[in-house]
Short mmCIF file of C-alpha atoms and ligand atoms in Angstrom, two decimals:
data_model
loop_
_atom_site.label_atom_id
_atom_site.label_comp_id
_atom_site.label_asym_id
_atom_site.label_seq_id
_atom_site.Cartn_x
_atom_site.Cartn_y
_atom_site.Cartn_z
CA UNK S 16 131.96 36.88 33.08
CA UNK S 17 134.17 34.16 34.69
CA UNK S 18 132.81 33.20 37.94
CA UNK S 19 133.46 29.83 40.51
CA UNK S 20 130.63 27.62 41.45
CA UNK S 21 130.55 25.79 44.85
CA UNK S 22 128.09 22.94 44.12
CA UNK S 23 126.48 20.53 46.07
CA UNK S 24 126.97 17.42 44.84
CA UNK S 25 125.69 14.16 46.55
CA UNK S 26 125.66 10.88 44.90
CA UNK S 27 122.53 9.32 45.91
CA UNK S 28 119.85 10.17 49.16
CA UNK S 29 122.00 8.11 51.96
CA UNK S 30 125.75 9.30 50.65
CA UNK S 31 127.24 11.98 52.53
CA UNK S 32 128.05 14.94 50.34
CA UNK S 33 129.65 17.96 49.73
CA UNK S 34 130.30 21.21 47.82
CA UNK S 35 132.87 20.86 44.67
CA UNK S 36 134.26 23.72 43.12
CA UNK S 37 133.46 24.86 39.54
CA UNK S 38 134.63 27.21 36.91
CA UNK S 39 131.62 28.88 35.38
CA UNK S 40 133.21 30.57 32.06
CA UNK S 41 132.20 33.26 29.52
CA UNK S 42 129.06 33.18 31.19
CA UNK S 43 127.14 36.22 29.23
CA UNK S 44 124.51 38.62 31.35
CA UNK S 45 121.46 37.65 29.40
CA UNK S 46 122.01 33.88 30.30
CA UNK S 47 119.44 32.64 32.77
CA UNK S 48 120.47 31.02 35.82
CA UNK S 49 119.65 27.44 34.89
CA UNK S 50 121.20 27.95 31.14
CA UNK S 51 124.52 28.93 32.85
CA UNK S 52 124.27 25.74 34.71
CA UNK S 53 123.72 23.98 31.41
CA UNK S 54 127.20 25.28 29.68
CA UNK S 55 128.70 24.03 33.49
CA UNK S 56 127.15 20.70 32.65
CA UNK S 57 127.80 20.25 28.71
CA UNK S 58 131.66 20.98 29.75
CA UNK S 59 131.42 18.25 32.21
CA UNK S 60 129.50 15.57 30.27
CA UNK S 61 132.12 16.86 27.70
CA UNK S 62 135.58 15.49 29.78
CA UNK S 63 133.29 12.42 30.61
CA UNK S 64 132.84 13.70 34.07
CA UNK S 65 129.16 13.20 36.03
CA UNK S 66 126.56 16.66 35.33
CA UNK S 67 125.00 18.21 37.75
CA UNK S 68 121.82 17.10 38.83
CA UNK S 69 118.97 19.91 38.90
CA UNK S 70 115.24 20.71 38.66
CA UNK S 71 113.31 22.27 36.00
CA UNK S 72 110.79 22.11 33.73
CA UNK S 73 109.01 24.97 32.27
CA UNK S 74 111.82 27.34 32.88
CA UNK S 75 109.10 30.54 33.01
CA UNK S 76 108.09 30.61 36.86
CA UNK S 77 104.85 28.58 36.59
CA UNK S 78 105.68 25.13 36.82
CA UNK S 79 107.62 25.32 40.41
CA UNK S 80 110.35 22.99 39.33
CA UNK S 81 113.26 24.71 39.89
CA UNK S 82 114.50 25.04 43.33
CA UNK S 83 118.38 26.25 44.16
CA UNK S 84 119.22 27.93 47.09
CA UNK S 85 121.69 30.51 45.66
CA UNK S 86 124.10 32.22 47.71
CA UNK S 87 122.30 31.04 50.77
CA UNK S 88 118.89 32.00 49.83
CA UNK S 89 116.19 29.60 48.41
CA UNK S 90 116.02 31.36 44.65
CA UNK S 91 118.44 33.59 44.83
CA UNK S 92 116.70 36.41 46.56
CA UNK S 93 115.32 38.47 43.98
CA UNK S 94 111.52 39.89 44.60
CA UNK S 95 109.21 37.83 43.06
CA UNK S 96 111.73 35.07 41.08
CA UNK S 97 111.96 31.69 40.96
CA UNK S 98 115.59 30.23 39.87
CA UNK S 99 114.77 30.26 36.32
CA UNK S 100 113.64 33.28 35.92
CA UNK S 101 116.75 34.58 37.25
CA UNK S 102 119.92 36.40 34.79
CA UNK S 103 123.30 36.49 35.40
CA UNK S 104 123.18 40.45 35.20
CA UNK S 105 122.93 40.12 38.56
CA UNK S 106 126.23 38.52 39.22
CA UNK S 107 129.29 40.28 38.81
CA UNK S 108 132.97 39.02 37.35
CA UNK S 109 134.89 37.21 39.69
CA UNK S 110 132.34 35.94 41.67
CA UNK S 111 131.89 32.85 43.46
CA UNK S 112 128.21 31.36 43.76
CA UNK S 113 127.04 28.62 46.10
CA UNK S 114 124.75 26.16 45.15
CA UNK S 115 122.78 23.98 47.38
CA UNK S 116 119.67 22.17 46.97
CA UNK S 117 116.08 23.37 49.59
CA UNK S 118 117.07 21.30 53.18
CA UNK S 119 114.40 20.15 54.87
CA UNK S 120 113.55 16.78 56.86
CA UNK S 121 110.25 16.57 54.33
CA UNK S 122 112.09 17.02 51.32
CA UNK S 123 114.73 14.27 51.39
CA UNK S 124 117.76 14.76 48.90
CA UNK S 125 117.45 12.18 45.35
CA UNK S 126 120.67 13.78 43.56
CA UNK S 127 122.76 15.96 44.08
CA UNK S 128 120.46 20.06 43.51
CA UNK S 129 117.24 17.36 43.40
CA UNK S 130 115.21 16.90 46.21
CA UNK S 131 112.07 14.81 46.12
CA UNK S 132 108.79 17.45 47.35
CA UNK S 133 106.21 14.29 46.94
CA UNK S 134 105.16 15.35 50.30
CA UNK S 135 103.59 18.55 48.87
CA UNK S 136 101.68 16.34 46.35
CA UNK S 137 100.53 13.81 49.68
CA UNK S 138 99.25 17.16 51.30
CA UNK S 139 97.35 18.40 47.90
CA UNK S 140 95.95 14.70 48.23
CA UNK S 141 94.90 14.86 51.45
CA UNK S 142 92.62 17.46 50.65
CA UNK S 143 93.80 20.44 47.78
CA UNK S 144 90.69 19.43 45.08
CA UNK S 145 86.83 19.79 45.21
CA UNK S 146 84.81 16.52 44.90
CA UNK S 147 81.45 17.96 45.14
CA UNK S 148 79.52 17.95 41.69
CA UNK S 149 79.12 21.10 40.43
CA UNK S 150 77.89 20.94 37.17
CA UNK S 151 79.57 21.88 33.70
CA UNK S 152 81.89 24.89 32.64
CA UNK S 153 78.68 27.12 32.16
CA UNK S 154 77.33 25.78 35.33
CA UNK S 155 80.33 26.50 37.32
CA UNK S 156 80.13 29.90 35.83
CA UNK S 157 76.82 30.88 36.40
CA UNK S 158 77.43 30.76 40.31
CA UNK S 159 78.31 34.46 41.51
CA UNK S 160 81.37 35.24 43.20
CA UNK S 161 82.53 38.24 45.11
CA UNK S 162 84.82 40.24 43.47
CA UNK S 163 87.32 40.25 45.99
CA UNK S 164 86.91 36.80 46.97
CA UNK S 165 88.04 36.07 43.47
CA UNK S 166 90.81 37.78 43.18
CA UNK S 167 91.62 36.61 46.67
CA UNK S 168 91.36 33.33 45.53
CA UNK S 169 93.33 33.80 42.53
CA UNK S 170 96.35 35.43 44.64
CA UNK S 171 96.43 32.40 46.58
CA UNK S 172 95.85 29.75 43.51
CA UNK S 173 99.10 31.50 42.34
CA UNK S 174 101.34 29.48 44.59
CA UNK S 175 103.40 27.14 42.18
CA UNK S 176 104.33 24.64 45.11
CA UNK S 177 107.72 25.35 44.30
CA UNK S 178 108.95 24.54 48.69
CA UNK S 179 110.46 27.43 48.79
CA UNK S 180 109.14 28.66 51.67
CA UNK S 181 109.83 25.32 53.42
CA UNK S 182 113.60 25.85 52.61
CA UNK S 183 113.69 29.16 54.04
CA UNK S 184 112.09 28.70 57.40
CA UNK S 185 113.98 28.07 60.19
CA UNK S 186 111.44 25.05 61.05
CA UNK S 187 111.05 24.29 57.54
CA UNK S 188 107.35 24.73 58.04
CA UNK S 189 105.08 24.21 55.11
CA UNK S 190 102.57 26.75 56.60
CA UNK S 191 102.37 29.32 53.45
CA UNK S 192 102.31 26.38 50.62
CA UNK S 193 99.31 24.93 52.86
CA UNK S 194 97.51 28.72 53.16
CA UNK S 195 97.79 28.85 49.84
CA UNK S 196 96.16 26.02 48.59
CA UNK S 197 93.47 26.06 51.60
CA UNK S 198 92.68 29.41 50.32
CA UNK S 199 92.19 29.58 47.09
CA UNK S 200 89.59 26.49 47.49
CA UNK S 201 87.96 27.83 50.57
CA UNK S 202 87.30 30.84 49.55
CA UNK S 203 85.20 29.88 46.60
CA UNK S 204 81.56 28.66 47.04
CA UNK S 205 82.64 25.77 44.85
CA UNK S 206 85.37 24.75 47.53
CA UNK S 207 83.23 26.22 50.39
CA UNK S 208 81.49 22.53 50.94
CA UNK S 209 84.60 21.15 51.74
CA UNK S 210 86.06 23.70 53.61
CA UNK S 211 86.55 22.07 57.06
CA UNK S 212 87.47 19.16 56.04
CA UNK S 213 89.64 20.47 53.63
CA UNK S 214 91.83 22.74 56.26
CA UNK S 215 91.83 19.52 59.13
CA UNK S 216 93.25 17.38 56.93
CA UNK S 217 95.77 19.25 55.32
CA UNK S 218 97.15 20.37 57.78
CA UNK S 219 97.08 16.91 59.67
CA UNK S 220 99.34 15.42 56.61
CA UNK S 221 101.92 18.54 56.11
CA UNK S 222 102.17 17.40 60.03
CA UNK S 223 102.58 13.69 59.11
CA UNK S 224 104.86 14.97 56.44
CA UNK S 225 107.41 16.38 59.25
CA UNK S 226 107.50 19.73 58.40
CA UNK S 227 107.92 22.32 61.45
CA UNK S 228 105.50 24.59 62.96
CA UNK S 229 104.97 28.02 62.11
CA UNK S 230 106.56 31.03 63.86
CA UNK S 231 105.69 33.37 61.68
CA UNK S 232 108.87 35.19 61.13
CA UNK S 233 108.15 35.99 57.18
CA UNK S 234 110.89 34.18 55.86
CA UNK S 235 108.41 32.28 53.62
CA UNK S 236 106.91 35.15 52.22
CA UNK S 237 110.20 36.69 51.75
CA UNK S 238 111.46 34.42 48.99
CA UNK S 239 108.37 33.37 46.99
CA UNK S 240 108.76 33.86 43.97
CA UNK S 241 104.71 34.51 43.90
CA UNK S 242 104.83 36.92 46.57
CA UNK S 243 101.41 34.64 48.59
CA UNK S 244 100.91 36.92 51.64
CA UNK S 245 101.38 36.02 54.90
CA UNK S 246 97.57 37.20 55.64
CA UNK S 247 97.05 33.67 53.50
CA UNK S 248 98.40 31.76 57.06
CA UNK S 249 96.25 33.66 58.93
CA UNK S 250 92.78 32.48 56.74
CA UNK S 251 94.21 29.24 57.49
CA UNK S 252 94.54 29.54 61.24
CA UNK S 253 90.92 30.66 61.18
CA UNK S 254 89.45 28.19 59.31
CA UNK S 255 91.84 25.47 60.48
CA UNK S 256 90.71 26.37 64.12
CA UNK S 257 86.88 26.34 63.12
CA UNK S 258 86.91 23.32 61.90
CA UNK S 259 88.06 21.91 64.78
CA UNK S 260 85.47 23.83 66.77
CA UNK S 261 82.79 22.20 65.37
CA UNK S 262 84.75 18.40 66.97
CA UNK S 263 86.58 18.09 63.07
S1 LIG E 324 103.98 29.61 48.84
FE1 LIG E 324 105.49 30.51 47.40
S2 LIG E 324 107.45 29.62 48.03
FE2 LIG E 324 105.84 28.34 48.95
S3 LIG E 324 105.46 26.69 47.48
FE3 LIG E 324 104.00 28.34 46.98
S4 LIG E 324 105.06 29.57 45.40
FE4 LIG E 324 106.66 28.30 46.37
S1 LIG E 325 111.36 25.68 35.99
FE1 LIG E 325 109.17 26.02 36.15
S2 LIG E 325 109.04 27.53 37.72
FE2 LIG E 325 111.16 27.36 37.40
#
């Protein structure tokens, strides 16, 4: 395939940027996404020209480094796949694809496709661990848990913080990231001690962070690539608004 890229590129956070045009060629189907970008950038570093500047790491959907919007939509829109994960079957010959990095006030632009989601660590900070002593591995293990409370959990712990969801929403609200990783903790009896404290102040720092409320319209769960329900913002309403019952 021969296809045109429209790529943002932006020197630094504070310079203004702007999409430059690319020839993509003999791209093959079974290339992924990000390896396609690769041959762009070897052909670029190649007539001494500046590569593109782009995220990834583990290049398998579990490390949630990756993070193009593709044609408009944050990972390229296919059910359940982060960037990397994605093939170029999917494109056809002759096509043009835009490039842009996730836009969001709490994800300010470093380079070019790179934008720096430190606030999603800040928010994991504020409260995303459990501090209470629980003993060793077999300790931990002897402590029952409810079947579907685990798995539950586990849907939830599947969230790779890739800020997705943030790029998609209209408010760029961090809302399903948060759920997520309230969840999984809270609904543990390990993370259960914490609970309260855990949903106040998360939520208090992704509002520090800047990101926008909640609305609810699904775009979130639409393009994560780990499919987290939007039933996980609704645990997190509840157990946000709890907390502050009891004068968090
Ligand atoms: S909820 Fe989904 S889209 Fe949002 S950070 Fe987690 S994995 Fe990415
Ligand atoms: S590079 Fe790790 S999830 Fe995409």
């Amino acid at each position: 395939m021969n296809l045109t890229l429209k790529v943002w590129r932006q020197k630094h956070t504070n310079a203004a940027g702007q999409f430059v045009t690319y020839p993509a060629t003999a791209v093959l189907e079974d290339m992924s996404f990000l390896e396609m970008l690769d041959v762009v950038n070897e052909g670029l570093i190649g007539r001494g020209e500046e590569p593109i500047a782009f995220d990834s790491d583990c290049r398998e959907g579990i490390c949630g480094m990756c993070s193009l919007v593709i044609n408009g939509i944050p990972h390229g829109g296919h059910k359940g796949t982060a960037t990397c994960q994605l093939h170029m079957r999917h494109f056809h010959d002759g096509e043009t694809i835009t490039i842009e990095p996730w836009r969001a006030r709490a994800f300010p632009p470093i380079k070019d496709l790179v934008v720096d989601r430190g606030s999603f660590d800040r928010i994991i900070q504020a409260g995303g661990f459990v501090s209470v002593n629980t003993g060793g591995t077999p300790d931990g293990n002897a402590i029952p848990v409810p079947k579907p409370d685990a798995d539950l959990a586990m849907d939830a712990a599947a969230c790779i913080g890739c800020g997705a969801c943030v790029a998609a929403c209209k408010n760029a609200s961090a809302m399903l990231f948060v759920a997520a990783k309230v969840s999984h903790l809270n609904l543990l009896p390990q993370g259960k001690v914490e609970k309260d404290r855990r949903a106040l102040n998360m939520v208090r720092q992704m509002d520090a962070e800047g990101f926008g409320s909640c609305t609810v319209t699904g775009s979130c769960e639409a393009v994560c690539p780990k499919e987290i329900s939007l039933s996980f913002i609704a645990k997190l309403n509840r157990d946000y608004g709890v907390a502050a019952l009891k004068g968090g």
